[in-house]
């Protein structure tokens, strides 16, 4: 069965163009001029002026199942993904119990995905102080790489690495050729920072200074240089990190970095007192910092933009709306935004003069390439027909209760955003979030 997707705004690898995209057996087989598909070739899905994008690839999602499914589960997370135009996620190894740090933990996670995936899903492994001996087997079993923390992760079962443990973990990952992804905040800087609990965002921001990121990244770059590991800095929040990355790259260190919609679209100056939906680590920083992140993004210094969707239950967020005290120090640090990344980024990107092709490069092509998903991230012959009908001029106001992720919490509540996802297709079939899930579990290098 063949389907032709026709739009006057297809985002192709070389930019936006009017085109017919011919799909057969779940793959894109041909890209033709608009209207050029032969009569009777197959069903025509004519999107008119609604844009056709490759599905987004979000390589940083915390699903939390099994073990903390009340925070987020595979069915709810992947429904939110599909509704937001994300057709592939890669799940983080922590906050689920067990964490994905042994082959048994990986098997438990895989089992938990059974019959629940509305989009394709890969799994990261984790590197802990005591599991260096498990990394080879996890790598062999198909995890996408290994996450570690340099400061406390927020959950007891996923301890952070000290300098010596980091060195050992990176040496092993270099030997395996694995991708080392790191939450880079320095615990000594965090310990020395002023700790003032309460509802004022400025107090929370002061407790996680820029230095915590720059000091951690400096140490990490030195360790990467010594071990030859390929490292990736997760969720860069402080623009002060950027010159360090440039200098390291100039010296040949294999280092990449990502940033997130909340660092690019929100700012410390706008966080209301007590609104702990905005708490994440590292934190949302100043408006001027945000401008510098946009400049780096435009200059190609990030592989892309990922959600770092990391929800919890509303009580752990201490949200006043749910009867909590609004204490930023005590609240769970994590932003829930998987479904909103595309419109949030598009709203701000357009305002700053960027195109839909830029957004696709940051949220689909770049992230797919980063994790080696060679059949994802582009509308081109041979690629999976993971597609999104996106109305760039549509507008909506965010109602947390209307989102598909498990708990109705998001810092975007009440915001007006531009860009509406009309339909998401996975391998050529529309995703029905009320119907049968059709997502697949992906291993590293498989797609
Ligand atoms: Zn994360």
Short mmCIF file of C-alpha atoms and ligand atoms in Angstrom, two decimals:
data_model
loop_
_atom_site.label_atom_id
_atom_site.label_comp_id
_atom_site.label_asym_id
_atom_site.label_seq_id
_atom_site.Cartn_x
_atom_site.Cartn_y
_atom_site.Cartn_z
CA UNK A 1 0.00 0.00 0.00
CA UNK A 2 1.32 3.40 -1.03
CA UNK A 3 0.42 6.80 0.43
CA UNK A 4 1.35 10.19 -0.97
CA UNK A 5 1.79 13.02 1.55
CA UNK A 6 1.36 16.32 -0.27
CA UNK A 7 2.14 19.72 1.26
CA UNK A 8 3.22 23.14 0.06
CA UNK A 9 5.65 23.22 3.02
CA UNK A 10 7.60 19.97 3.31
CA UNK A 11 10.72 20.38 5.42
CA UNK A 12 13.40 18.49 3.48
CA UNK A 13 17.11 18.15 4.38
CA UNK A 14 17.95 21.09 2.09
CA UNK A 15 15.10 23.31 3.28
CA UNK A 16 11.38 23.87 2.98
CA UNK A 17 9.71 23.11 -0.35
CA UNK A 18 6.38 22.11 -1.90
CA UNK A 19 6.52 18.35 -2.48
CA UNK A 20 4.83 14.97 -2.72
CA UNK A 21 6.31 12.41 -0.31
CA UNK A 22 5.68 8.84 -1.42
CA UNK A 23 5.48 6.28 1.37
CA UNK A 24 5.29 2.53 1.03
CA UNK A 25 5.56 -0.18 3.71
CA UNK A 26 6.44 2.35 6.37
CA UNK A 27 9.34 3.93 4.51
CA UNK A 28 9.73 7.02 2.37
CA UNK A 29 10.45 5.76 -1.13
CA UNK A 30 10.48 8.96 -3.15
CA UNK A 31 10.21 12.75 -2.84
CA UNK A 32 8.60 14.31 -5.92
CA UNK A 33 7.63 17.80 -7.01
CA UNK A 34 4.32 19.01 -5.55
CA UNK A 35 1.45 17.43 -7.48
CA UNK A 36 3.77 15.18 -9.49
CA UNK A 37 2.70 11.84 -7.98
CA UNK A 38 0.95 9.82 -10.67
CA UNK A 39 -2.84 9.46 -10.49
CA UNK A 40 -3.70 6.16 -8.82
CA UNK A 41 -0.28 5.70 -7.19
CA UNK A 42 -1.96 5.53 -3.82
CA UNK A 43 -4.07 7.41 -1.31
CA UNK A 44 -3.24 11.12 -1.28
CA UNK A 45 -3.04 12.93 2.05
CA UNK A 46 -3.16 16.57 0.93
CA UNK A 47 -2.11 18.87 3.76
CA UNK A 48 -2.43 22.08 1.75
CA UNK A 49 -0.51 24.79 3.61
CA UNK A 50 -0.03 22.71 6.75
CA UNK A 51 3.68 21.82 6.95
CA UNK A 52 5.05 18.27 6.83
CA UNK A 53 8.02 17.65 9.12
CA UNK A 54 10.06 14.57 9.95
CA UNK A 55 9.02 13.28 13.38
CA UNK A 56 11.01 14.73 16.25
CA UNK A 57 13.68 12.64 17.96
CA UNK A 58 13.85 13.43 21.69
CA UNK A 59 16.91 11.75 23.17
CA UNK A 60 16.32 12.90 26.76
CA UNK A 61 13.11 11.65 28.38
CA UNK A 62 12.60 10.27 31.90
CA UNK A 63 9.75 7.77 31.76
CA UNK A 64 10.20 6.39 35.34
CA UNK A 65 8.55 3.00 34.70
CA UNK A 66 8.86 0.49 36.31
CA UNK A 67 9.03 1.59 39.92
CA UNK A 68 7.85 5.20 39.77
CA UNK A 69 5.09 4.82 37.24
CA UNK A 70 2.93 7.23 39.24
CA UNK A 71 5.42 9.92 38.12
CA UNK A 72 5.28 8.87 34.46
CA UNK A 73 4.79 5.68 32.49
CA UNK A 74 5.51 4.45 28.98
CA UNK A 75 1.91 4.72 27.75
CA UNK A 76 1.37 8.26 29.03
CA UNK A 77 4.82 9.53 28.02
CA UNK A 78 4.66 8.12 24.51
CA UNK A 79 1.10 9.42 24.00
CA UNK A 80 2.36 12.87 24.98
CA UNK A 81 5.29 12.42 22.60
CA UNK A 82 3.05 11.47 19.67
CA UNK A 83 0.64 14.32 20.39
CA UNK A 84 3.63 16.69 20.39
CA UNK A 85 5.08 15.48 17.10
CA UNK A 86 7.82 13.37 18.70
CA UNK A 87 8.11 9.95 17.03
CA UNK A 88 11.21 8.64 18.79
CA UNK A 89 12.26 9.01 22.41
CA UNK A 90 15.32 7.69 24.23
CA UNK A 91 14.56 6.97 27.89
CA UNK A 92 16.91 7.90 30.72
CA UNK A 93 18.23 5.14 33.01
CA UNK A 94 17.15 6.69 36.29
CA UNK A 95 14.04 7.37 38.33
CA UNK A 96 12.73 3.96 37.28
CA UNK A 97 13.31 1.21 39.85
CA UNK A 98 15.46 -0.67 39.09
CA UNK A 99 17.59 1.84 37.20
CA UNK A 100 18.97 0.72 33.82
CA UNK A 101 22.41 -0.02 35.21
CA UNK A 102 22.56 -3.81 34.91
CA UNK A 103 21.34 -6.20 32.23
CA UNK A 104 18.63 -7.34 34.66
CA UNK A 105 17.54 -3.70 35.03
CA UNK A 106 17.50 -3.34 31.25
CA UNK A 107 15.34 -6.46 30.92
CA UNK A 108 12.91 -5.12 33.55
CA UNK A 109 12.65 -1.86 31.62
CA UNK A 110 12.11 -3.62 28.30
CA UNK A 111 9.38 -5.75 29.84
CA UNK A 112 7.68 -2.62 31.19
CA UNK A 113 7.41 -1.22 27.65
CA UNK A 114 5.39 -4.22 26.41
CA UNK A 115 2.27 -3.10 24.55
CA UNK A 116 2.68 0.48 25.80
CA UNK A 117 4.73 2.34 23.19
CA UNK A 118 2.94 4.86 20.98
CA UNK A 119 6.28 6.00 19.52
CA UNK A 120 9.63 4.29 18.93
CA UNK A 121 11.71 4.10 22.08
CA UNK A 122 15.37 3.53 22.79
CA UNK A 123 16.98 3.13 26.22
CA UNK A 124 20.05 4.74 27.77
CA UNK A 125 22.11 2.80 30.32
CA UNK A 126 23.65 4.32 33.41
CA UNK A 127 27.20 4.38 34.80
CA UNK A 128 27.34 4.25 38.61
CA UNK A 129 30.27 4.10 41.05
CA UNK A 130 29.98 0.32 41.32
CA UNK A 131 28.85 -0.92 37.90
CA UNK A 132 31.84 -0.37 35.59
CA UNK A 133 31.90 -4.17 35.17
CA UNK A 134 28.31 -4.14 33.87
CA UNK A 135 28.86 -1.59 31.11
CA UNK A 136 30.18 -4.00 28.45
CA UNK A 137 27.17 -6.31 28.77
CA UNK A 138 24.73 -3.38 28.69
CA UNK A 139 26.48 -1.95 25.63
CA UNK A 140 26.31 -5.34 23.93
CA UNK A 141 22.59 -5.56 24.83
CA UNK A 142 21.86 -2.38 22.85
CA UNK A 143 21.67 0.61 25.20
CA UNK A 144 22.38 3.92 23.43
CA UNK A 145 25.19 4.93 25.81
CA UNK A 146 25.66 5.65 29.50
CA UNK A 147 24.47 8.48 31.67
CA UNK A 148 26.34 9.57 34.78
CA UNK A 149 26.00 12.33 37.31
CA UNK A 150 28.79 14.38 38.85
CA UNK A 151 26.49 15.63 41.67
CA UNK A 152 23.59 13.94 43.52
CA UNK A 153 20.93 12.81 41.03
CA UNK A 154 17.91 13.27 43.28
CA UNK A 155 17.30 9.53 43.77
CA UNK A 156 19.25 7.26 46.13
CA UNK A 157 19.54 4.31 43.74
CA UNK A 158 21.49 6.37 41.19
CA UNK A 159 24.56 7.74 43.03
CA UNK A 160 26.96 10.16 41.35
CA UNK A 161 30.58 9.54 40.36
CA UNK A 162 33.57 11.11 42.11
CA UNK A 163 36.61 12.07 40.04
CA UNK A 164 38.27 8.65 40.25
CA UNK A 165 35.06 6.79 39.46
CA UNK A 166 34.42 9.08 36.51
CA UNK A 167 37.88 8.36 35.14
CA UNK A 168 37.29 4.59 35.40
CA UNK A 169 33.83 4.80 33.83
CA UNK A 170 35.06 6.97 30.95
CA UNK A 171 38.05 4.69 30.32
CA UNK A 172 35.70 1.71 30.03
CA UNK A 173 33.29 3.61 27.78
CA UNK A 174 36.18 4.71 25.55
CA UNK A 175 37.23 1.05 25.28
CA UNK A 176 33.66 0.07 24.31
CA UNK A 177 33.21 2.99 21.92
CA UNK A 178 30.14 4.00 23.93
CA UNK A 179 28.66 7.46 24.15
CA UNK A 180 29.12 8.97 27.65
CA UNK A 181 26.35 11.43 28.54
CA UNK A 182 26.82 13.44 31.70
CA UNK A 183 24.82 15.65 34.05
CA UNK A 184 27.54 18.19 34.76
CA UNK A 185 27.15 20.13 38.01
CA UNK A 186 29.95 20.15 40.57
CA UNK A 187 28.93 18.94 44.06
CA UNK A 188 31.49 21.09 45.91
CA UNK A 189 30.25 24.27 44.26
CA UNK A 190 26.64 23.27 45.02
CA UNK A 191 27.54 22.55 48.66
CA UNK A 192 29.23 25.93 49.03
CA UNK A 193 26.39 27.90 47.44
CA UNK A 194 23.85 29.71 49.66
CA UNK A 195 20.87 27.50 50.50
CA UNK A 196 17.76 29.56 51.20
CA UNK A 197 14.57 27.53 51.13
CA UNK A 198 11.27 29.15 50.23
CA UNK A 199 9.14 30.32 47.33
CA UNK A 200 11.57 32.89 45.81
CA UNK A 201 13.05 31.69 42.53
CA UNK A 202 16.13 33.94 42.97
CA UNK A 203 17.05 31.98 46.09
CA UNK A 204 16.88 28.69 44.24
CA UNK A 205 18.91 30.11 41.33
CA UNK A 206 21.62 31.27 43.76
CA UNK A 207 21.86 27.72 45.10
CA UNK A 208 22.87 26.39 41.63
CA UNK A 209 25.33 28.97 40.24
CA UNK A 210 26.88 29.00 36.76
CA UNK A 211 30.16 27.88 38.36
CA UNK A 212 28.63 24.55 39.24
CA UNK A 213 28.32 23.85 35.52
CA UNK A 214 31.63 25.35 34.36
CA UNK A 215 33.72 23.63 37.05
CA UNK A 216 32.08 20.26 36.34
CA UNK A 217 32.51 20.65 32.58
CA UNK A 218 36.18 21.64 32.96
CA UNK A 219 36.93 18.51 34.96
CA UNK A 220 34.98 16.40 32.55
CA UNK A 221 36.79 17.76 29.50
CA UNK A 222 40.12 17.01 31.12
CA UNK A 223 39.01 13.44 31.89
CA UNK A 224 37.74 13.00 28.33
CA UNK A 225 41.08 14.19 26.99
CA UNK A 226 42.96 11.67 29.15
CA UNK A 227 40.68 8.72 28.43
CA UNK A 228 39.69 9.43 24.81
CA UNK A 229 36.00 8.98 25.70
CA UNK A 230 33.32 10.55 23.51
CA UNK A 231 31.36 12.76 25.90
CA UNK A 232 28.10 14.65 25.68
CA UNK A 233 27.06 17.41 28.11
CA UNK A 234 23.38 17.02 28.95
CA UNK A 235 21.03 19.98 29.35
CA UNK A 236 23.47 22.89 29.18
CA UNK A 237 21.80 25.71 31.08
CA UNK A 238 24.69 28.15 31.60
CA UNK A 239 26.09 29.91 28.54
CA UNK A 240 29.38 30.19 30.49
CA UNK A 241 29.98 26.55 29.49
CA UNK A 242 30.11 27.36 25.77
CA UNK A 243 33.65 28.83 25.54
CA UNK A 244 34.98 25.74 27.36
CA UNK A 245 33.36 23.45 24.79
CA UNK A 246 34.74 25.51 21.89
CA UNK A 247 38.25 25.39 23.29
CA UNK A 248 38.07 21.64 23.94
CA UNK A 249 36.81 20.94 20.43
CA UNK A 250 39.65 23.01 19.03
CA UNK A 251 41.99 20.66 20.90
CA UNK A 252 40.30 17.59 19.43
CA UNK A 253 38.21 16.48 22.44
CA UNK A 254 35.13 14.58 21.23
CA UNK A 255 32.48 16.60 23.02
CA UNK A 256 28.90 17.47 22.07
CA UNK A 257 26.16 19.23 24.00
CA UNK A 258 22.41 19.73 24.09
CA UNK A 259 20.05 22.28 25.54
CA UNK A 260 16.32 22.26 26.31
CA UNK A 261 13.16 24.22 25.46
CA UNK A 262 12.83 25.59 28.99
CA UNK A 263 16.30 27.18 28.89
CA UNK A 264 15.51 28.72 25.49
CA UNK A 265 11.95 29.92 26.09
CA UNK A 266 11.64 30.68 29.82
CA UNK A 267 13.75 32.96 32.02
CA UNK A 268 14.47 33.39 35.72
CA UNK A 269 13.06 36.93 35.70
CA UNK A 270 9.60 35.59 34.81
CA UNK A 271 9.26 32.71 37.28
CA UNK A 272 6.38 33.48 39.66
CA UNK A 273 7.01 33.05 43.40
CA UNK A 274 6.16 29.51 44.49
CA UNK A 275 5.67 28.16 40.96
CA UNK A 276 7.84 25.10 41.37
CA UNK A 277 6.70 23.72 38.00
CA UNK A 278 9.70 25.79 36.80
CA UNK A 279 12.24 23.95 38.97
CA UNK A 280 14.84 21.90 37.16
CA UNK A 281 18.55 21.22 37.60
CA UNK A 282 20.58 22.92 36.29
CA UNK A 283 18.16 25.83 36.62
CA UNK A 284 16.48 28.17 34.16
CA UNK A 285 18.75 31.25 34.18
CA UNK A 286 18.56 34.92 33.12
CA UNK A 287 17.18 36.43 29.93
CA UNK A 288 20.68 37.48 28.81
CA UNK A 289 21.93 33.91 29.35
CA UNK A 290 19.00 32.69 27.25
CA UNK A 291 20.02 35.01 24.39
CA UNK A 292 23.53 33.53 24.45
CA UNK A 293 22.12 29.99 24.26
CA UNK A 294 20.16 31.01 21.15
CA UNK A 295 23.31 32.41 19.54
CA UNK A 296 25.14 29.15 20.20
CA UNK A 297 22.22 27.15 18.86
CA UNK A 298 22.17 29.22 15.67
CA UNK A 299 25.93 28.73 15.32
CA UNK A 300 25.56 24.93 15.46
CA UNK A 301 27.19 24.51 18.87
CA UNK A 302 24.49 22.13 20.14
CA UNK A 303 23.56 18.80 18.54
CA UNK A 304 20.01 19.81 19.26
CA UNK A 305 17.19 20.54 21.65
CA UNK A 306 15.72 17.82 23.88
CA UNK A 307 12.89 17.97 26.39
CA UNK A 308 14.57 16.55 29.54
CA UNK A 309 10.98 15.65 30.38
CA UNK A 310 11.31 14.69 34.05
CA UNK A 311 7.96 14.78 35.81
CA UNK A 312 6.95 13.72 39.29
CA UNK A 313 3.69 13.64 41.18
CA UNK A 314 2.29 17.13 42.06
CA UNK A 315 2.85 16.61 45.81
CA UNK A 316 6.59 16.08 45.25
CA UNK A 317 6.59 19.34 43.27
CA UNK A 318 5.24 21.15 46.39
CA UNK A 319 2.93 23.08 44.08
CA UNK A 320 0.60 25.59 45.76
CA UNK A 321 -2.07 24.74 43.17
CA UNK A 322 -2.16 21.23 44.69
CA UNK A 323 -1.93 22.37 48.32
CA UNK A 324 1.88 22.47 48.49
CA UNK A 325 4.09 25.13 50.09
CA UNK A 326 5.85 26.31 46.89
CA UNK A 327 9.28 25.67 48.39
CA UNK A 328 11.81 25.59 45.55
CA UNK A 329 14.46 23.90 47.70
CA UNK A 330 12.22 20.96 48.58
CA UNK A 331 10.43 20.51 45.24
CA UNK A 332 11.38 17.77 42.78
CA UNK A 333 13.71 19.19 40.12
CA UNK A 334 12.32 18.37 36.72
CA UNK A 335 10.27 19.96 33.94
CA UNK A 336 7.29 18.20 32.34
CA UNK A 337 7.08 19.39 28.72
CA UNK A 338 7.41 16.47 26.30
CA UNK A 339 4.26 17.38 24.37
CA UNK A 340 5.09 21.11 24.21
CA UNK A 341 8.70 21.27 23.02
CA UNK A 342 7.88 21.81 19.36
CA UNK A 343 5.37 24.67 19.75
CA UNK A 344 7.39 26.25 22.59
CA UNK A 345 10.54 26.29 20.46
CA UNK A 346 8.71 27.27 17.28
CA UNK A 347 7.04 30.23 19.02
CA UNK A 348 10.39 31.60 20.18
CA UNK A 349 12.40 30.55 17.10
CA UNK A 350 10.05 32.36 14.74
CA UNK A 351 10.19 35.49 16.88
CA UNK A 352 13.98 35.36 16.57
CA UNK A 353 13.88 34.98 12.78
CA UNK A 354 14.52 31.23 12.52
CA UNK A 355 12.75 28.89 10.09
CA UNK A 356 10.95 25.60 10.47
CA UNK A 357 13.97 23.99 8.78
CA UNK A 358 16.12 25.26 11.68
CA UNK A 359 13.71 23.76 14.21
CA UNK A 360 13.80 20.42 12.37
CA UNK A 361 17.60 20.48 12.35
CA UNK A 362 17.64 21.06 16.11
CA UNK A 363 14.84 18.71 17.18
CA UNK A 364 14.95 15.90 14.63
CA UNK A 365 17.95 15.64 12.29
CA UNK A 366 20.55 16.72 14.84
CA UNK A 367 19.34 14.55 17.67
CA UNK A 368 18.87 11.50 15.40
CA UNK A 369 22.44 11.86 14.14
CA UNK A 370 23.72 12.33 17.68
CA UNK A 371 22.49 8.87 18.74
CA UNK A 372 23.15 7.20 15.38
CA UNK A 373 19.53 6.64 14.30
CA UNK A 374 20.21 6.56 10.57
CA UNK A 375 16.59 6.00 9.45
CA UNK A 376 15.16 8.84 11.57
CA UNK A 377 15.31 12.62 11.37
CA UNK A 378 14.74 13.42 7.70
CA UNK A 379 12.18 13.31 4.91
CA UNK A 380 14.26 11.51 2.31
CA UNK A 381 14.13 8.20 0.42
CA UNK A 382 14.96 5.22 2.64
CA UNK A 383 13.98 6.90 5.90
CA UNK A 384 11.20 5.69 8.19
CA UNK A 385 7.96 7.49 7.32
CA UNK A 386 7.78 9.17 10.75
CA UNK A 387 5.95 12.35 9.84
CA UNK A 388 4.18 15.29 11.46
CA UNK A 389 1.49 17.56 10.04
CA UNK A 390 2.27 20.87 11.74
CA UNK A 391 0.28 24.06 11.36
CA UNK A 392 2.87 26.77 12.02
CA UNK A 393 0.23 29.52 12.25
CA UNK A 394 -2.14 27.69 14.59
CA UNK A 395 -2.34 29.08 18.12
CA UNK A 396 -3.36 27.55 21.42
CA UNK A 397 -3.23 28.22 25.14
CA UNK A 398 -1.65 25.52 27.27
CA UNK A 399 -4.09 23.77 29.58
CA UNK A 400 -2.19 21.25 31.74
CA UNK A 401 -5.30 19.07 32.07
CA UNK A 402 -5.37 18.63 28.28
CA UNK A 403 -1.85 17.19 28.08
CA UNK A 404 -1.22 13.45 27.83
CA UNK A 405 1.64 13.09 30.30
CA UNK A 406 0.58 11.55 33.58
CA UNK A 407 0.48 14.48 36.00
CA UNK A 408 -1.06 17.82 34.93
CA UNK A 409 1.96 19.96 35.76
CA UNK A 410 3.91 22.18 33.34
CA UNK A 411 5.62 25.57 33.53
CA UNK A 412 3.92 26.45 30.24
CA UNK A 413 0.45 26.44 31.84
CA UNK A 414 -1.59 29.36 30.52
CA UNK A 415 0.97 30.38 27.89
CA UNK A 416 -0.11 31.09 24.31
CA UNK A 417 1.97 29.10 21.86
CA UNK A 418 2.19 29.08 18.07
CA UNK A 419 2.22 25.85 16.10
CA UNK A 420 -0.28 23.01 16.31
CA UNK A 421 0.48 19.34 15.66
CA UNK A 422 -2.44 18.06 13.55
CA UNK A 423 -1.42 14.43 12.96
CA UNK A 424 1.62 12.28 13.72
CA UNK A 425 2.47 9.23 11.60
CA UNK A 426 4.77 6.43 12.71
CA UNK A 427 6.15 4.39 9.79
CA UNK A 428 3.37 5.75 7.60
CA UNK A 429 0.45 5.01 9.95
CA UNK A 430 -1.31 7.75 11.94
CA UNK A 431 -0.71 7.42 15.67
CA UNK A 432 -4.01 7.04 17.52
CA UNK A 433 -3.31 7.82 21.17
CA UNK A 434 -6.63 6.23 22.14
CA UNK A 435 -5.96 3.15 20.03
CA UNK A 436 -3.43 0.35 19.76
CA UNK A 437 0.19 1.35 20.35
CA UNK A 438 2.48 0.71 17.36
CA UNK A 439 5.84 1.94 18.65
CA UNK A 440 8.89 -0.28 18.67
CA UNK A 441 11.72 -0.77 21.11
CA UNK A 442 14.96 0.31 19.39
CA UNK A 443 18.45 -0.89 20.10
CA UNK A 444 21.52 1.22 19.41
CA UNK A 445 22.41 1.09 15.73
CA UNK A 446 19.23 -0.73 14.76
CA UNK A 447 17.32 2.09 13.10
ZN1 LIG B 1 17.31 14.50 32.62
#
